[in-house]
Short mmCIF file of C-alpha atoms in Angstrom, two decimals:
data_model
loop_
_atom_site.label_atom_id
_atom_site.label_comp_id
_atom_site.label_asym_id
_atom_site.label_seq_id
_atom_site.Cartn_x
_atom_site.Cartn_y
_atom_site.Cartn_z
CA MET A 29 -17.89 -29.61 -72.04
CA LYS A 30 -20.88 -28.68 -69.78
CA LEU A 31 -20.20 -31.68 -67.47
CA LYS A 32 -16.38 -30.62 -67.09
CA ASN A 33 -17.57 -27.09 -66.25
CA GLN A 34 -20.09 -28.32 -63.56
CA ILE A 35 -17.34 -30.53 -62.07
CA SER A 36 -14.90 -27.60 -61.99
CA ILE A 37 -17.61 -25.41 -60.28
CA VAL A 38 -18.24 -28.04 -57.60
CA LEU A 39 -14.45 -28.53 -56.92
CA CYS A 40 -13.98 -24.83 -56.67
CA ALA A 41 -16.89 -24.53 -54.21
CA LEU A 42 -15.58 -27.23 -51.99
CA SER A 43 -12.06 -25.71 -52.09
CA LEU A 44 -13.61 -22.43 -50.94
CA VAL A 45 -15.34 -24.09 -48.22
CA LEU A 46 -12.29 -25.92 -46.96
CA ALA A 47 -10.28 -22.84 -47.34
CA GLY A 48 -12.84 -20.93 -45.34
CA CYS A 49 -12.56 -23.51 -42.61
CA TYR A 50 -8.79 -23.09 -42.51
CA SER A 51 -8.81 -19.31 -42.39
CA MET A 52 -10.82 -19.42 -39.14
CA VAL A 53 -7.60 -20.36 -37.33
CA GLU A 54 -6.50 -17.47 -35.28
CA ASN A 55 -3.06 -17.29 -33.47
CA LYS A 56 -3.47 -15.42 -30.30
CA THR A 57 0.15 -15.46 -29.37
CA PRO A 58 2.05 -12.14 -29.18
CA LYS A 59 4.87 -12.02 -31.72
CA ALA A 60 7.14 -10.91 -28.92
CA MET A 61 7.07 -11.59 -25.04
CA PRO A 62 9.30 -10.06 -22.31
CA GLN A 63 11.56 -12.73 -20.60
CA ASN A 64 10.46 -14.06 -17.36
CA PRO A 65 12.54 -16.02 -14.77
CA SER A 66 10.74 -19.24 -15.41
CA ASN A 67 11.37 -19.10 -19.12
CA ILE A 68 7.85 -20.62 -19.77
CA TYR A 69 5.67 -18.73 -22.35
CA ARG A 70 2.03 -19.55 -23.40
CA ILE A 71 1.22 -20.17 -26.85
CA SER A 72 -2.41 -20.00 -27.82
CA LEU A 73 -4.78 -20.18 -30.65
CA LYS A 74 -8.55 -19.78 -31.29
CA LEU A 75 -10.79 -21.49 -33.70
CA HIS A 76 -13.76 -19.53 -35.01
CA ASN A 77 -17.16 -20.95 -36.08
CA THR A 78 -17.22 -21.90 -39.70
CA LYS A 79 -19.92 -22.86 -42.20
CA ALA A 80 -18.38 -26.17 -42.69
CA LYS A 81 -20.25 -29.16 -41.04
CA ILE A 82 -17.44 -30.02 -38.50
CA PRO A 83 -18.53 -31.32 -35.14
CA LYS A 84 -16.85 -28.86 -32.70
CA GLU A 85 -15.85 -31.74 -30.38
CA SER A 86 -13.81 -33.34 -33.11
CA TYR A 87 -11.28 -30.32 -33.21
CA LYS A 88 -7.90 -31.15 -31.72
CA ALA A 89 -4.69 -29.10 -31.89
CA SER A 90 -1.08 -29.63 -31.59
CA ILE A 91 1.87 -27.44 -31.90
CA VAL A 92 5.24 -28.26 -33.78
CA ILE A 93 8.13 -26.35 -32.26
CA ASP A 94 11.68 -26.95 -32.68
CA GLY A 95 10.92 -29.99 -34.67
CA LYS A 96 8.85 -31.58 -31.93
CA SER A 97 5.11 -32.02 -31.81
CA TYR A 98 3.14 -31.33 -28.61
CA ASP A 99 -0.62 -31.74 -27.85
CA MET A 100 -2.25 -28.41 -26.97
CA VAL A 101 -4.82 -28.16 -24.08
CA LYS A 102 -8.34 -27.37 -25.10
CA GLU A 103 -9.80 -24.61 -22.96
CA GLY A 104 -13.53 -24.22 -23.71
CA LYS A 105 -15.07 -25.18 -27.08
CA ASN A 106 -12.43 -23.51 -29.42
CA PHE A 107 -9.43 -22.17 -27.55
CA PHE A 108 -6.14 -24.08 -27.25
CA THR A 109 -3.02 -23.37 -25.20
CA PHE A 110 0.37 -24.67 -24.60
CA ASP A 111 3.07 -23.64 -22.13
CA TYR A 112 6.49 -23.72 -23.84
CA GLU A 113 9.79 -23.76 -22.02
CA ILE A 114 12.62 -22.21 -23.81
CA GLY A 115 16.17 -22.52 -23.07
CA ASP A 116 18.12 -19.86 -20.97
CA PHE A 117 20.22 -18.72 -23.94
CA LYS A 118 17.47 -19.01 -26.54
CA HIS A 119 15.48 -15.95 -27.69
CA LYS A 120 13.58 -17.04 -30.71
CA ALA A 121 11.56 -20.22 -31.73
CA ALA A 122 9.69 -21.04 -34.89
CA TYR A 123 6.29 -22.99 -34.67
CA TYR A 124 3.33 -24.03 -36.44
CA PHE A 125 -0.22 -25.51 -35.66
CA ASP A 126 -1.64 -28.86 -36.68
CA ILE A 127 -5.44 -28.81 -36.49
CA SER A 128 -7.22 -32.09 -36.82
CA TYR A 129 -10.98 -32.46 -37.22
CA VAL A 130 -13.64 -34.64 -38.83
CA LEU A 131 -15.44 -33.75 -41.98
CA GLY A 132 -18.05 -35.99 -43.35
CA GLY A 133 -16.82 -38.89 -41.36
CA VAL A 134 -13.25 -38.28 -42.54
CA SER A 135 -10.41 -37.30 -40.33
CA LYS A 136 -8.59 -34.31 -41.72
CA THR A 137 -5.59 -32.23 -40.73
CA TYR A 138 -4.83 -28.63 -41.38
CA THR A 139 -1.30 -27.20 -40.99
CA SER A 140 -0.96 -23.48 -40.35
CA ARG A 141 1.80 -21.32 -41.67
CA ILE A 142 5.09 -20.89 -39.64
CA TYR A 143 5.12 -18.38 -36.87
CA GLU A 144 8.03 -16.89 -34.91
CA LEU A 145 8.21 -16.28 -31.26
CA ASN A 146 10.63 -13.60 -29.88
CA ILE A 147 11.72 -13.52 -26.36
CA ILE A 148 12.69 -9.92 -25.37
CA ASN A 149 15.52 -9.78 -22.76
CA ARG A 150 15.79 -6.07 -22.55
CA TYR A 151 12.86 -4.11 -21.80
CA VAL A 152 11.64 -1.27 -19.46
CA VAL A 153 8.88 -1.86 -16.85
CA GLY A 154 8.68 1.77 -15.85
CA PHE A 155 9.78 4.39 -13.28
CA GLU A 156 9.53 3.59 -9.60
CA CYS A 157 7.64 6.90 -9.68
CA ASN A 158 7.21 9.21 -12.53
CA ARG A 159 7.67 12.43 -10.78
CA GLY A 160 10.27 14.18 -8.52
CA ARG A 161 12.06 17.18 -7.51
CA PRO A 162 15.51 18.03 -8.87
CA HIS A 163 18.31 16.15 -6.97
CA ALA A 164 15.75 13.35 -6.00
CA GLN A 165 17.05 9.79 -6.82
CA ILE A 166 14.51 7.63 -8.67
CA SER A 167 14.73 4.13 -9.77
CA LEU A 168 14.08 2.74 -13.37
CA LEU A 169 12.94 -0.89 -13.38
CA GLY A 170 13.33 -3.29 -16.40
CA ARG A 171 15.42 -6.13 -17.62
CA GLY A 172 18.68 -6.14 -19.54
CA PHE A 173 20.25 -2.91 -18.24
CA ALA A 174 24.01 -2.47 -18.65
CA ALA A 175 26.79 -0.34 -17.14
CA GLY A 176 26.91 2.94 -19.22
CA ASP A 177 23.09 3.11 -19.75
CA THR A 178 21.91 6.67 -18.95
CA VAL A 179 18.48 8.21 -18.34
CA GLU A 180 17.83 11.51 -20.05
CA ILE A 181 15.21 13.97 -19.05
CA GLY A 182 14.37 17.09 -21.04
CA GLU A 183 17.37 16.44 -23.16
CA ILE A 184 19.66 16.66 -20.05
CA LEU A 185 21.64 13.42 -19.26
CA CYS A 186 21.03 12.47 -15.62
CA ASP A 187 23.57 11.21 -13.15
CA THR A 188 22.87 7.48 -13.64
CA GLU A 189 24.08 4.41 -11.54
CA PHE A 190 23.92 1.08 -12.77
CA VAL A 191 22.56 -1.04 -9.70
CA SER A 192 21.70 -4.41 -11.64
CA PRO A 193 20.47 -5.66 -14.93
CA ASN A 194 16.95 -4.90 -13.44
CA VAL A 195 17.55 -1.54 -11.89
CA LEU A 196 18.96 1.89 -12.80
CA ALA A 197 19.05 4.75 -10.24
CA PHE A 198 19.28 8.19 -11.64
CA THR A 199 19.20 11.86 -10.10
CA VAL A 200 16.59 14.18 -11.38
CA PRO A 201 18.55 17.05 -12.97
CA PHE A 202 18.25 20.81 -11.90
CA ILE A 203 15.63 21.92 -14.46
CA GLU A 204 12.60 24.08 -14.23
CA GLY A 205 9.96 22.67 -12.17
CA GLY A 206 6.27 22.25 -12.65
CA LYS A 207 6.59 20.73 -16.11
CA HIS A 208 6.51 17.41 -17.89
CA TYR A 209 9.68 16.27 -19.75
CA LYS A 210 10.25 13.50 -22.22
CA ALA A 211 12.38 10.83 -20.85
CA ILE A 212 14.66 8.39 -22.77
CA LEU A 213 16.99 5.62 -21.79
CA LYS A 214 20.17 6.14 -23.73
CA SER A 215 22.25 3.08 -24.45
CA ASP A 216 24.74 1.59 -26.73
CA ASN A 217 22.10 -1.26 -27.36
CA GLY A 218 19.68 1.23 -28.61
CA ASN A 219 17.46 3.97 -27.00
CA ILE A 220 14.21 3.34 -25.48
CA GLY A 221 11.37 5.89 -24.86
CA LEU A 222 10.24 6.11 -21.33
CA GLY A 223 7.31 8.53 -21.63
CA ASN A 224 7.00 11.65 -19.62
CA PHE A 225 8.53 12.47 -16.25
CA SER A 226 7.13 15.28 -14.17
CA VAL A 227 9.70 17.59 -12.40
CA ASP A 228 8.37 19.41 -9.33
CA ALA A 229 9.73 22.64 -8.27
CA ILE A 230 11.73 23.02 -4.90
CA LYS A 231 11.20 26.01 -2.64
CA ILE A 232 13.75 28.54 -1.95
CA ASN A 233 13.59 29.88 1.63
CA ALA A 234 15.06 33.21 3.02
CA GLU A 235 15.41 34.44 6.58
CA PRO A 236 14.35 37.01 7.28
CA SER A 237 11.28 36.66 5.07
CA SER A 238 10.94 40.46 4.73
CA ILE A 239 13.52 43.25 5.06
CA THR A 240 13.11 46.70 6.51
CA MET A 241 16.07 48.98 6.95
CA LYS A 242 17.40 52.56 6.59
CA THR A 243 19.53 53.90 3.74
CA GLY A 244 23.25 52.92 4.60
CA ASP A 245 22.13 49.97 6.82
CA ARG A 246 23.29 46.44 6.21
CA LYS A 247 21.47 43.20 6.87
CA LEU A 248 22.61 39.57 6.65
CA VAL A 249 20.03 37.32 4.76
CA THR A 250 20.31 33.54 4.87
CA ILE A 251 19.14 31.77 1.71
CA SER A 252 18.42 27.92 1.96
CA ILE A 253 17.14 25.06 -0.03
CA ASP A 254 15.80 21.61 0.98
CA VAL A 255 18.31 19.64 -0.98
CA GLU A 256 22.18 19.82 -1.21
CA ALA A 257 23.44 21.89 -4.13
CA PRO A 258 24.95 19.95 -7.05
CA GLU A 259 28.70 19.39 -6.92
CA PHE A 260 29.34 22.32 -9.35
CA GLY A 261 27.41 24.74 -7.01
CA LEU A 262 23.90 26.44 -7.51
CA PRO A 263 24.03 30.08 -8.68
CA LEU A 264 21.11 31.97 -7.68
CA GLU A 265 19.28 34.42 -9.94
CA ILE A 266 18.50 37.61 -7.80
CA THR A 267 16.54 40.33 -9.23
CA THR A 268 14.61 43.42 -7.70
CA ASP A 269 12.03 45.97 -9.00
CA ILE A 270 14.02 48.59 -7.02
CA PRO A 271 17.51 48.29 -8.28
CA ASP A 272 18.49 51.71 -6.87
CA SER A 273 17.45 50.77 -3.37
CA ILE A 274 19.25 47.47 -2.80
CA VAL A 275 22.98 46.76 -3.25
CA MET A 276 24.17 43.07 -2.89
CA HIS A 277 26.65 40.55 -4.15
CA ASP A 278 25.90 37.66 -6.54
CA VAL A 279 25.09 34.39 -4.51
CA THR A 280 25.85 30.88 -5.19
CA ILE A 281 25.19 27.89 -2.78
CA ARG A 282 28.28 25.92 -2.77
CA GLY A 283 28.18 22.24 -3.91
CA GLY A 284 26.99 19.84 -1.31
CA GLU A 285 25.64 22.64 0.92
CA LYS A 286 21.99 23.87 1.46
CA THR A 287 22.53 27.43 2.57
CA ALA A 288 24.34 30.62 1.64
CA ASN A 289 24.65 34.01 3.31
CA VAL A 290 24.58 37.36 1.69
CA VAL A 291 24.78 41.03 2.99
CA ILE A 292 22.17 43.46 1.64
CA ALA A 293 22.79 47.14 1.93
CA GLY A 294 20.11 49.82 1.69
CA GLY A 295 20.47 52.31 -1.06
CA GLU A 296 18.00 54.98 -2.08
CA HIS A 297 14.57 55.27 -0.35
CA GLY A 298 11.92 52.93 -1.79
CA SER A 299 9.90 49.75 -1.45
CA GLY A 300 9.62 46.68 -3.69
CA THR A 301 10.50 43.03 -3.89
CA LEU A 302 13.71 40.83 -4.08
CA PHE A 303 13.20 37.89 -6.28
CA ILE A 304 15.36 34.77 -5.75
CA GLY A 305 15.31 31.93 -8.24
CA SER A 306 17.13 29.15 -9.97
CA PRO A 307 16.15 26.46 -12.54
CA GLY A 308 14.23 23.78 -10.99
CA PHE A 309 13.18 26.01 -7.97
CA GLU A 310 9.91 27.89 -7.02
CA GLU A 311 10.89 31.67 -6.97
CA CYS A 312 11.19 33.20 -3.54
CA GLU A 313 9.83 36.69 -3.07
CA ILE A 314 11.08 38.95 -0.08
CA PRO A 315 9.38 42.27 0.48
CA VAL A 316 11.93 45.14 0.90
CA PHE A 317 11.37 48.70 2.66
CA ILE A 318 14.31 51.00 2.40
CA GLN A 319 13.61 54.17 4.62
CA SER A 320 15.70 57.25 3.99
CA GLU A 321 17.68 58.84 6.85
CA ASP A 322 18.42 62.57 6.82
CA GLY A 323 21.92 63.79 6.86
CA ILE A 324 23.45 60.45 5.36
CA ASN A 325 24.88 60.29 1.97
CA PHE A 326 25.55 56.59 1.46
CA SER A 327 27.32 55.27 -1.54
CA PHE A 328 29.65 52.39 -2.44
CA SER A 329 32.81 52.17 -4.47
CA SER A 330 32.27 48.43 -5.19
CA THR A 331 30.17 45.48 -4.06
CA SER A 332 33.13 44.29 -2.05
CA ASP A 333 32.70 47.27 0.35
CA LEU A 334 29.51 45.49 1.74
CA THR A 335 31.32 43.01 3.90
CA ASP A 336 33.96 45.37 5.42
CA ASP A 337 33.75 45.74 9.23
CA PHE A 338 30.44 43.79 9.44
CA THR A 339 30.06 42.52 12.87
CA SER A 340 26.42 42.42 13.77
CA ILE A 341 22.93 41.53 12.49
CA ASP A 342 20.01 43.93 12.86
#
């Protein structure tokens, strides 16, 4: 009984040594690789040092893939690689390793578990640049794009053009500038997160840059932007801290245009600022000075009166 126990202990110890050897095989191949034009993918493994008395030079490795065995190239003392060429229309492959070595003068072979290689034929490399102003056209680079794919920035779907399976072109939407927004590729084949996209503000310009006039006077102001307004037009948000001193219409820059004109009339005496803004634009501030003129009682029946008989610019 004691002899049997001793034999069992020896066999268990030996199996642990061998199992320890086998467990030192490390598959260094990613589970998934992006598809490349050559359709060649490197499979690699690393053998770690073990306590077993195995001459390092005796290690050899082969890979069995698609039922065929191929010798792997030894790089250094314990690193093996194999460049596998996969068919154009194949995206998965199962494989395992055979590791041969010499232990105690006897040749042995260890067979690894089965692994799977996945070739990804749809992925995103990234933006051509990850920031831009509203209305700027940016390219998204990757592979496997399809017609109907759309870029979303800040939960707003962008005007997106399918250029090729490798390129999508999209227009940055008119949203508040100076902020980072979450970007997503929306697709029937599944959405892909694109990280953050920075939207920079566009300046709004006004000519003249300051206004001085008397009560009852009228002045033409030209408001301009550096890009064409979107197809649906660009309404401008115009406010002032002297509402009783300024009378003017609402202003919208028409789609495809860069400028709009507005007539401003002087109301009550006062000084302050005219603020012109719109989502995605840097607010423009125009200092305004309205001087009183004795003997004139200026009033309007409606904002439409502002443009009647207007023939000159001060």
